[in-house]
mmCIF file of C-alpha atoms and ligand atoms in Angstrom:
data_model
loop_
_atom_site.group_PDB
_atom_site.id
_atom_site.type_symbol
_atom_site.label_atom_id
_atom_site.label_comp_id
_atom_site.label_asym_id
_atom_site.label_seq_id
_atom_site.Cartn_x
_atom_site.Cartn_y
_atom_site.Cartn_z
ATOM 1 C CA UNK A 138 83.474 -43.398 -28.573
ATOM 2 C CA UNK A 139 82.952 -39.543 -28.594
ATOM 3 C CA UNK A 140 80.583 -36.968 -29.333
ATOM 4 C CA UNK A 141 81.325 -33.996 -31.761
ATOM 5 C CA UNK A 142 80.026 -30.975 -32.970
ATOM 6 C CA UNK A 143 80.350 -28.200 -35.419
ATOM 7 C CA UNK A 144 79.567 -24.744 -34.827
ATOM 8 C CA UNK A 145 78.447 -22.163 -37.678
ATOM 9 C CA UNK A 146 77.421 -18.799 -36.130
ATOM 10 C CA UNK A 147 76.968 -16.869 -39.467
ATOM 11 C CA UNK A 148 77.909 -13.467 -37.688
ATOM 12 C CA UNK A 149 77.068 -11.360 -40.843
ATOM 13 C CA UNK A 150 73.794 -13.096 -41.487
ATOM 14 C CA UNK A 151 71.912 -10.789 -39.598
ATOM 15 C CA UNK A 152 68.803 -8.303 -40.372
ATOM 16 C CA UNK A 153 67.341 -5.449 -38.434
ATOM 17 C CA UNK A 154 64.915 -6.772 -35.830
ATOM 18 C CA UNK A 155 64.846 -10.146 -36.904
ATOM 19 C CA UNK A 156 64.569 -13.186 -34.650
ATOM 20 C CA UNK A 157 66.665 -15.446 -36.564
ATOM 21 C CA UNK A 158 69.748 -13.616 -35.762
ATOM 22 C CA UNK A 159 73.254 -14.674 -34.380
ATOM 23 C CA UNK A 160 72.397 -13.667 -30.801
ATOM 24 C CA UNK A 161 70.475 -16.681 -30.717
ATOM 25 C CA UNK A 162 73.757 -18.666 -29.909
ATOM 26 C CA UNK A 163 75.390 -16.208 -27.501
ATOM 27 C CA UNK A 164 74.239 -17.720 -24.365
ATOM 28 C CA UNK A 165 74.895 -21.535 -25.567
ATOM 29 C CA UNK A 166 78.290 -20.531 -26.930
ATOM 30 C CA UNK A 167 80.332 -20.094 -24.083
ATOM 31 C CA UNK A 168 78.775 -22.944 -22.137
ATOM 32 C CA UNK A 169 80.292 -25.499 -25.208
ATOM 33 C CA UNK A 170 83.549 -25.476 -23.487
ATOM 34 C CA UNK A 171 81.888 -27.581 -20.496
ATOM 35 C CA UNK A 172 80.172 -30.066 -22.724
ATOM 36 C CA UNK A 173 82.104 -33.407 -23.291
ATOM 37 C CA UNK A 174 82.092 -33.203 -26.981
ATOM 38 C CA UNK A 175 84.792 -31.960 -29.437
ATOM 39 C CA UNK A 176 84.423 -29.294 -31.793
ATOM 40 C CA UNK A 177 85.332 -30.317 -35.318
ATOM 41 C CA UNK A 178 86.293 -28.160 -38.414
ATOM 42 C CA UNK A 179 83.788 -27.686 -41.149
ATOM 43 C CA UNK A 180 83.969 -26.665 -44.759
ATOM 44 C CA UNK A 181 81.250 -25.139 -47.063
ATOM 45 C CA UNK A 182 79.147 -27.704 -48.967
ATOM 46 C CA UNK A 183 79.859 -28.056 -52.716
ATOM 47 C CA UNK A 184 77.256 -27.090 -55.307
ATOM 48 C CA UNK A 185 76.955 -30.989 -56.243
ATOM 49 C CA UNK A 186 76.062 -31.644 -52.497
ATOM 50 C CA UNK A 187 73.493 -28.985 -52.251
ATOM 51 C CA UNK A 188 72.429 -30.228 -55.577
ATOM 52 C CA UNK A 189 71.452 -33.380 -53.759
ATOM 53 C CA UNK A 190 68.274 -31.543 -52.779
ATOM 54 C CA UNK A 191 68.074 -28.183 -54.519
ATOM 55 C CA UNK A 192 67.491 -27.280 -58.022
ATOM 56 C CA UNK A 193 70.632 -25.510 -59.904
ATOM 57 C CA UNK A 194 68.384 -22.673 -60.607
ATOM 58 C CA UNK A 195 67.722 -21.990 -57.117
ATOM 59 C CA UNK A 196 71.306 -22.155 -56.005
ATOM 60 C CA UNK A 197 72.431 -19.839 -58.958
ATOM 61 C CA UNK A 198 69.348 -17.300 -58.031
ATOM 62 C CA UNK A 199 70.289 -17.080 -54.570
ATOM 63 C CA UNK A 200 74.004 -16.860 -55.183
ATOM 64 C CA UNK A 201 73.162 -13.793 -57.602
ATOM 65 C CA UNK A 202 70.572 -12.227 -55.010
ATOM 66 C CA UNK A 203 73.171 -12.483 -52.122
ATOM 67 C CA UNK A 204 76.059 -11.008 -54.248
ATOM 68 C CA UNK A 205 74.423 -8.569 -56.047
ATOM 69 C CA UNK A 206 71.089 -7.224 -54.654
ATOM 70 C CA UNK A 207 71.744 -7.864 -50.889
ATOM 71 C CA UNK A 208 70.683 -7.085 -48.282
ATOM 72 C CA UNK A 209 67.018 -7.652 -48.850
ATOM 73 C CA UNK A 210 63.717 -9.608 -48.035
ATOM 74 C CA UNK A 211 63.106 -12.653 -50.395
ATOM 75 C CA UNK A 212 59.772 -13.785 -48.929
ATOM 76 C CA UNK A 213 56.852 -12.876 -46.485
ATOM 77 C CA UNK A 214 58.188 -14.950 -43.706
ATOM 78 C CA UNK A 215 60.332 -12.684 -43.725
ATOM 79 C CA UNK A 216 63.349 -14.508 -45.051
ATOM 80 C CA UNK A 217 66.384 -12.149 -45.334
ATOM 81 C CA UNK A 218 69.942 -12.130 -47.273
ATOM 82 C CA UNK A 219 72.774 -10.364 -46.802
ATOM 83 C CA UNK A 220 76.020 -10.070 -48.979
ATOM 84 C CA UNK A 221 77.566 -13.136 -47.097
ATOM 85 C CA UNK A 222 74.397 -15.225 -46.693
ATOM 86 C CA UNK A 223 75.136 -17.587 -49.483
ATOM 87 C CA UNK A 224 78.502 -18.497 -48.103
ATOM 88 C CA UNK A 225 76.891 -18.850 -44.808
ATOM 89 C CA UNK A 226 74.353 -21.256 -46.190
ATOM 90 C CA UNK A 227 76.886 -23.247 -47.736
ATOM 91 C CA UNK A 228 79.139 -23.443 -44.668
ATOM 92 C CA UNK A 229 75.865 -24.304 -42.463
ATOM 93 C CA UNK A 230 75.028 -27.110 -44.823
ATOM 94 C CA UNK A 231 78.749 -28.420 -44.630
ATOM 95 C CA UNK A 232 78.673 -28.230 -40.960
ATOM 96 C CA UNK A 233 75.642 -30.917 -41.057
ATOM 97 C CA UNK A 234 77.238 -32.897 -43.639
ATOM 98 C CA UNK A 235 80.521 -33.171 -41.717
ATOM 99 C CA UNK A 236 78.775 -34.220 -38.595
ATOM 100 C CA UNK A 237 76.963 -36.889 -40.655
ATOM 101 C CA UNK A 238 80.038 -38.389 -42.122
ATOM 102 C CA UNK A 239 82.077 -38.648 -39.001
ATOM 103 C CA UNK A 240 79.347 -40.508 -37.453
ATOM 104 C CA UNK A 241 78.509 -42.717 -40.477
ATOM 105 C CA UNK A 242 82.417 -43.639 -40.719
ATOM 106 C CA UNK A 243 82.385 -44.379 -36.967
ATOM 107 C CA UNK A 244 84.756 -41.723 -36.238
ATOM 108 C CA UNK A 245 82.358 -40.313 -33.585
ATOM 109 C CA UNK A 246 79.391 -41.722 -31.894
ATOM 110 C CA UNK A 247 76.965 -38.837 -32.331
ATOM 111 C CA UNK A 248 77.073 -35.390 -33.240
ATOM 112 C CA UNK A 249 75.257 -31.803 -32.866
ATOM 113 C CA UNK A 250 75.528 -29.412 -35.799
ATOM 114 C CA UNK A 251 74.795 -26.055 -34.357
ATOM 115 C CA UNK A 252 74.468 -24.082 -37.420
ATOM 116 C CA UNK A 253 72.751 -21.042 -38.884
ATOM 117 C CA UNK A 254 70.886 -20.188 -41.233
ATOM 118 C CA UNK A 255 68.407 -22.949 -40.316
ATOM 119 C CA UNK A 256 67.199 -25.233 -43.352
ATOM 120 C CA UNK A 257 64.042 -27.361 -42.654
ATOM 121 C CA UNK A 258 61.750 -24.791 -44.390
ATOM 122 C CA UNK A 259 63.861 -24.781 -47.595
ATOM 123 C CA UNK A 260 62.172 -26.553 -50.540
ATOM 124 C CA UNK A 261 64.006 -28.164 -53.483
ATOM 125 C CA UNK A 262 63.145 -25.332 -55.456
ATOM 126 C CA UNK A 263 62.423 -22.399 -52.866
ATOM 127 C CA UNK A 264 64.304 -20.693 -50.004
ATOM 128 C CA UNK A 265 61.803 -19.762 -47.512
ATOM 129 C CA UNK A 266 60.811 -19.421 -43.933
ATOM 130 C CA UNK A 267 64.309 -17.934 -42.580
ATOM 131 C CA UNK A 268 65.839 -21.065 -44.301
ATOM 132 C CA UNK A 269 68.171 -20.943 -47.590
ATOM 133 C CA UNK A 270 69.517 -24.515 -48.028
ATOM 134 C CA UNK A 271 67.802 -27.742 -46.179
ATOM 135 C CA UNK A 272 70.734 -28.693 -44.148
ATOM 136 C CA UNK A 273 69.241 -31.784 -42.805
ATOM 137 C CA UNK A 274 68.113 -32.785 -46.000
ATOM 138 C CA UNK A 275 71.315 -32.487 -47.904
ATOM 139 C CA UNK A 276 73.200 -34.395 -45.022
ATOM 140 C CA UNK A 277 70.676 -37.190 -45.288
ATOM 141 C CA UNK A 278 71.106 -37.419 -49.136
ATOM 142 C CA UNK A 279 74.849 -37.264 -48.665
ATOM 143 C CA UNK A 280 74.781 -40.128 -46.143
ATOM 144 C CA UNK A 281 72.811 -42.163 -48.816
ATOM 145 C CA UNK A 282 75.276 -40.932 -51.494
ATOM 146 C CA UNK A 283 77.944 -42.525 -49.445
ATOM 147 C CA UNK A 284 76.366 -46.156 -48.845
ATOM 148 C CA UNK A 285 73.601 -46.099 -46.471
ATOM 149 C CA UNK A 286 69.977 -47.136 -47.747
ATOM 150 C CA UNK A 287 67.590 -45.986 -45.028
ATOM 151 C CA UNK A 288 67.902 -42.826 -43.252
ATOM 152 C CA UNK A 289 65.206 -41.314 -40.840
ATOM 153 C CA UNK A 290 64.711 -37.642 -39.840
ATOM 154 C CA UNK A 291 62.688 -36.532 -36.705
ATOM 155 C CA UNK A 292 61.778 -32.929 -36.444
ATOM 156 C CA UNK A 293 60.581 -31.414 -33.546
ATOM 157 C CA UNK A 294 61.154 -28.065 -34.046
ATOM 158 C CA UNK A 295 57.724 -26.112 -33.415
ATOM 159 C CA UNK A 296 57.026 -25.502 -37.147
ATOM 160 C CA UNK A 297 56.318 -28.140 -39.623
ATOM 161 C CA UNK A 298 59.249 -29.227 -41.704
ATOM 162 C CA UNK A 299 57.884 -28.760 -45.029
ATOM 163 C CA UNK A 300 60.940 -28.410 -46.956
ATOM 164 C CA UNK A 301 62.289 -31.835 -45.583
ATOM 165 C CA UNK A 302 58.935 -33.302 -46.472
ATOM 166 C CA UNK A 303 59.101 -32.052 -49.869
ATOM 167 C CA UNK A 304 62.536 -33.257 -50.422
ATOM 168 C CA UNK A 305 61.578 -36.995 -49.468
ATOM 169 C CA UNK A 306 57.979 -37.050 -50.536
ATOM 170 C CA UNK A 307 58.659 -39.608 -53.098
ATOM 171 C CA UNK A 308 62.190 -40.889 -51.846
ATOM 172 C CA UNK A 309 61.499 -44.306 -50.304
ATOM 173 C CA UNK A 310 65.257 -44.430 -48.560
ATOM 174 C CA UNK A 311 64.193 -41.364 -46.312
ATOM 175 C CA UNK A 312 61.477 -41.712 -43.653
ATOM 176 C CA UNK A 313 60.310 -38.218 -42.200
ATOM 177 C CA UNK A 314 58.687 -37.322 -38.878
ATOM 178 C CA UNK A 315 57.469 -33.824 -37.798
ATOM 179 C CA UNK A 316 55.835 -32.601 -34.815
ATOM 180 C CA UNK A 317 54.788 -29.004 -34.951
ATOM 181 C CA UNK A 318 51.911 -26.451 -33.854
ATOM 182 C CA UNK A 319 49.032 -26.607 -36.047
ATOM 183 C CA UNK A 320 47.799 -23.374 -37.579
ATOM 184 C CA UNK A 321 50.918 -21.472 -37.692
ATOM 185 C CA UNK A 322 53.572 -21.024 -40.516
ATOM 186 C CA UNK A 323 54.159 -22.475 -43.023
ATOM 187 C CA UNK A 324 50.468 -23.920 -42.685
ATOM 188 C CA UNK A 325 51.336 -27.402 -43.872
ATOM 189 C CA UNK A 326 51.866 -30.765 -41.978
ATOM 190 C CA UNK A 327 48.082 -32.092 -41.409
ATOM 191 C CA UNK A 328 48.016 -35.897 -40.634
ATOM 192 C CA UNK A 329 47.098 -36.669 -44.300
ATOM 193 C CA UNK A 330 49.686 -34.533 -46.211
ATOM 194 C CA UNK A 331 51.054 -37.707 -47.635
ATOM 195 C CA UNK A 332 48.622 -40.763 -48.124
ATOM 196 C CA UNK A 333 50.775 -42.390 -50.615
ATOM 197 C CA UNK A 334 53.718 -42.750 -48.032
ATOM 198 C CA UNK A 335 51.812 -44.096 -44.355
ATOM 199 C CA UNK A 336 54.187 -44.845 -41.883
ATOM 200 C CA UNK A 337 57.200 -43.206 -43.856
ATOM 201 C CA UNK A 338 55.679 -39.566 -43.903
ATOM 202 C CA UNK A 339 54.296 -38.865 -40.293
ATOM 203 C CA UNK A 340 52.902 -35.619 -39.285
ATOM 204 C CA UNK A 341 51.993 -34.803 -35.777
ATOM 205 C CA UNK A 342 50.002 -31.529 -35.671
ATOM 206 C CA UNK A 343 49.587 -30.427 -32.187
ATOM 207 C CA UNK A 344 47.411 -27.815 -30.458
ATOM 208 C CA UNK A 345 48.904 -24.594 -28.947
ATOM 209 C CA UNK A 346 50.161 -25.426 -25.363
ATOM 210 C CA UNK A 347 51.168 -29.132 -26.012
ATOM 211 C CA UNK A 348 53.953 -29.542 -23.624
ATOM 212 C CA UNK A 349 56.120 -32.083 -22.165
ATOM 213 C CA UNK A 350 53.398 -34.600 -21.000
ATOM 214 C CA UNK A 351 52.059 -34.514 -24.548
ATOM 215 C CA UNK A 352 55.129 -34.833 -26.297
ATOM 216 C CA UNK A 353 56.089 -37.824 -23.992
ATOM 217 C CA UNK A 354 53.264 -39.601 -25.230
ATOM 218 C CA UNK A 355 53.814 -38.781 -28.784
ATOM 219 C CA UNK A 356 57.599 -40.063 -28.208
ATOM 220 C CA UNK A 357 56.481 -43.314 -27.015
ATOM 221 C CA UNK A 358 53.352 -43.999 -29.041
ATOM 222 C CA UNK A 359 54.719 -42.462 -32.295
ATOM 223 C CA UNK A 360 58.292 -42.007 -32.412
ATOM 224 C CA UNK A 361 58.958 -45.385 -31.160
ATOM 225 C CA UNK A 362 56.874 -47.360 -33.952
ATOM 226 C CA UNK A 363 57.953 -45.192 -36.483
ATOM 227 C CA UNK A 364 61.486 -46.136 -36.088
ATOM 228 C CA UNK A 365 60.623 -49.477 -35.617
ATOM 229 C CA UNK A 366 58.849 -49.984 -38.817
ATOM 230 C CA UNK A 367 61.170 -48.040 -40.812
ATOM 231 C CA UNK A 368 64.360 -49.666 -39.388
ATOM 232 C CA UNK A 369 66.893 -46.496 -40.290
ATOM 233 C CA UNK A 370 70.523 -47.209 -40.284
ATOM 234 C CA UNK A 371 71.154 -43.538 -39.087
ATOM 235 C CA UNK A 372 68.586 -41.000 -37.648
ATOM 236 C CA UNK A 373 68.890 -37.135 -38.131
ATOM 237 C CA UNK A 374 67.083 -34.718 -35.456
ATOM 238 C CA UNK A 375 66.019 -31.434 -36.526
ATOM 239 C CA UNK A 376 65.783 -29.759 -33.369
ATOM 240 C CA UNK A 377 64.198 -26.164 -32.749
ATOM 241 C CA UNK A 378 63.895 -24.749 -29.277
ATOM 242 C CA UNK A 379 61.049 -22.881 -30.335
ATOM 243 C CA UNK A 380 58.664 -25.495 -29.081
ATOM 244 C CA UNK A 381 59.508 -24.129 -25.634
ATOM 245 C CA UNK A 382 56.466 -22.538 -23.699
ATOM 246 C CA UNK A 383 58.238 -18.997 -23.602
ATOM 247 C CA UNK A 384 59.360 -18.885 -27.129
ATOM 248 C CA UNK A 385 58.710 -15.542 -28.558
ATOM 249 C CA UNK A 386 57.147 -16.631 -31.889
ATOM 250 C CA UNK A 387 55.010 -19.856 -31.041
ATOM 251 C CA UNK A 388 52.661 -20.913 -28.312
ATOM 252 C CA UNK A 389 53.793 -24.446 -27.700
ATOM 253 C CA UNK A 390 54.378 -25.786 -24.118
ATOM 254 C CA UNK A 391 57.798 -27.801 -23.668
ATOM 255 C CA UNK A 392 60.303 -26.909 -20.889
ATOM 256 C CA UNK A 393 63.973 -27.935 -21.085
ATOM 257 C CA UNK A 394 63.142 -30.892 -19.061
ATOM 258 C CA UNK A 395 60.683 -31.933 -21.824
ATOM 259 C CA UNK A 396 63.692 -31.173 -24.286
ATOM 260 C CA UNK A 397 65.969 -33.484 -22.403
ATOM 261 C CA UNK A 398 63.411 -36.232 -22.358
ATOM 262 C CA UNK A 399 62.821 -35.834 -25.841
ATOM 263 C CA UNK A 400 66.697 -36.181 -26.732
ATOM 264 C CA UNK A 401 66.917 -38.997 -24.550
ATOM 265 C CA UNK A 402 64.145 -40.933 -26.246
ATOM 266 C CA UNK A 403 65.570 -40.285 -29.682
ATOM 267 C CA UNK A 404 69.172 -41.311 -28.666
ATOM 268 C CA UNK A 405 67.756 -44.601 -26.874
ATOM 269 C CA UNK A 406 65.897 -45.069 -30.167
ATOM 270 C CA UNK A 407 69.193 -44.757 -32.331
ATOM 271 C CA UNK A 408 70.900 -47.155 -29.687
ATOM 272 C CA UNK A 409 68.262 -49.733 -30.281
ATOM 273 C CA UNK A 410 67.995 -49.537 -33.959
ATOM 274 C CA UNK A 411 71.141 -47.993 -35.616
ATOM 275 C CA UNK A 412 74.089 -48.614 -33.336
ATOM 276 C CA UNK A 413 73.767 -45.138 -31.688
ATOM 277 C CA UNK A 414 74.237 -43.230 -35.297
ATOM 278 C CA UNK A 415 72.443 -39.902 -34.575
ATOM 279 C CA UNK A 416 73.030 -36.527 -35.616
ATOM 280 C CA UNK A 417 71.164 -33.339 -34.010
ATOM 281 C CA UNK A 418 70.782 -30.386 -36.344
ATOM 282 C CA UNK A 419 69.829 -27.099 -35.027
ATOM 283 C CA UNK A 420 66.535 -25.414 -36.788
ATOM 284 C CA UNK A 421 64.830 -22.539 -34.589
ATOM 285 C CA UNK A 422 64.525 -21.388 -31.411
ATOM 286 C CA UNK A 423 64.362 -17.566 -30.797
ATOM 287 C CA UNK A 424 65.012 -17.057 -27.011
ATOM 288 C CA UNK A 425 68.763 -17.350 -26.624
ATOM 289 C CA UNK A 426 68.342 -18.833 -23.246
ATOM 290 C CA UNK A 427 66.361 -21.491 -24.333
ATOM 291 C CA UNK A 428 68.636 -22.335 -27.053
ATOM 292 C CA UNK A 429 71.404 -22.601 -24.360
ATOM 293 C CA UNK A 430 69.666 -24.720 -22.057
ATOM 294 C CA UNK A 431 67.973 -26.889 -24.993
ATOM 295 C CA UNK A 432 71.222 -27.349 -26.376
ATOM 296 C CA UNK A 433 72.878 -28.201 -23.218
ATOM 297 C CA UNK A 434 70.116 -30.940 -23.136
ATOM 298 C CA UNK A 435 71.122 -32.338 -26.268
ATOM 299 C CA UNK A 436 74.652 -32.748 -25.024
ATOM 300 C CA UNK A 437 73.632 -34.355 -21.913
ATOM 301 C CA UNK A 438 71.726 -36.887 -23.920
ATOM 302 C CA UNK A 439 74.335 -37.784 -26.549
ATOM 303 C CA UNK A 440 77.202 -37.918 -24.177
ATOM 304 C CA UNK A 441 75.320 -39.592 -21.201
ATOM 305 C CA UNK A 442 76.919 -37.446 -18.961
ATOM 306 C CA UNK A 443 75.778 -34.336 -16.770
ATOM 307 C CA UNK A 444 72.319 -33.239 -15.674
ATOM 308 C CA UNK A 445 70.472 -29.981 -16.671
ATOM 309 C CA UNK A 446 70.391 -27.131 -14.187
ATOM 310 C CA UNK A 447 67.435 -25.481 -15.975
ATOM 311 C CA UNK A 448 64.302 -25.277 -14.151
ATOM 312 C CA UNK A 449 61.700 -23.518 -16.344
ATOM 313 C CA UNK A 450 58.445 -25.815 -16.086
ATOM 314 C CA UNK A 451 55.783 -24.525 -18.108
ATOM 315 C CA UNK A 452 53.139 -22.687 -15.892
ATOM 316 C CA UNK A 453 50.281 -23.351 -18.366
ATOM 317 C CA UNK A 454 47.824 -26.184 -18.250
ATOM 318 C CA UNK A 455 48.466 -28.594 -21.315
ATOM 319 C CA UNK A 456 45.487 -29.514 -23.737
ATOM 320 C CA UNK A 457 44.302 -33.001 -23.972
ATOM 321 C CA UNK A 458 45.733 -34.544 -27.139
ATOM 322 C CA UNK A 459 44.610 -38.477 -26.424
ATOM 323 C CA UNK A 460 42.063 -38.398 -29.568
ATOM 324 C CA UNK A 461 44.757 -36.651 -31.844
ATOM 325 C CA UNK A 462 47.363 -38.753 -31.082
ATOM 326 C CA UNK A 463 45.090 -42.118 -31.684
ATOM 327 C CA UNK A 464 43.981 -40.565 -34.788
ATOM 328 C CA UNK A 465 47.441 -40.225 -36.005
ATOM 329 C CA UNK A 466 48.404 -43.833 -34.801
ATOM 330 C CA UNK A 467 45.088 -44.998 -36.767
ATOM 331 C CA UNK A 468 46.173 -43.443 -40.069
ATOM 332 C CA UNK A 469 49.381 -44.999 -40.152
ATOM 333 C CA UNK A 470 48.651 -48.354 -38.703
ATOM 334 C CA UNK A 471 51.028 -47.865 -35.903
HETATM 335 ZN ZN1 ZN B 16 60.771 -23.222 -36.116
#
């Protein structure tokens, strides 16, 4: 079976000097032709689908602000909106829903939703952190609405997926795991954020500099038991390339080789536990070269074809995270 992808560039969702810009995708876009995957059409998410996660009041306010008051800044992150942002956000969410459905229906083996604006910071009642609607959370709820009973989301963007955590804090059908740099935006995501949901809501806060070696250990010692214990029928990945060591807005330490290792690990987990059903969803990543190399690594992992030509090892020393990883395992009983 094949790999499919959606591509929502949102060229008019752009703001002067803002890092979350269409140009993030400029190097990746021409390389997509050589990936062994099929581009599929997407359509905007409907208000009902957005409402799977978001409060109707937020949807109405956001539409009004975009259509009548934009361009402007709506929070301190800063998150911006333009006149097209509401429609761009509907199309981004639609791009993830489409990928989820084709994989769930068996029309494709797996998928990659390359969309912007990103989504994982958007909470049910609040757009924030460069995110308007929570694309991955909406698609996970759509999968549940269409018959699945258990969906897992693994988020290895550099930032905590606070919006996704908020959406599923009390929804036992969805398990959520986030790795992120501790001490940066949005400030949430400590180990004990959700004491009522051990094993199901899993936070892996990491110190600055954590890179390929640390992430490989996290994948082995935390991703594996997380998936084994929840037994999802499908896995969504919130993939952000801002954990790359030279991302301009964070200070983690992954290289492209590390991103490829992570993508292969989660693809393997999907093969072992849910017939290979996995959908990658783009979140952050603010250096276009990292987004291109990391995006290519996702395609290599999901298609099982090709090798990465990028060579960008992290020149810095990684911190020792052994005690942190063991503390997290102990908290969850992994
Ligand atoms: Zn991020």
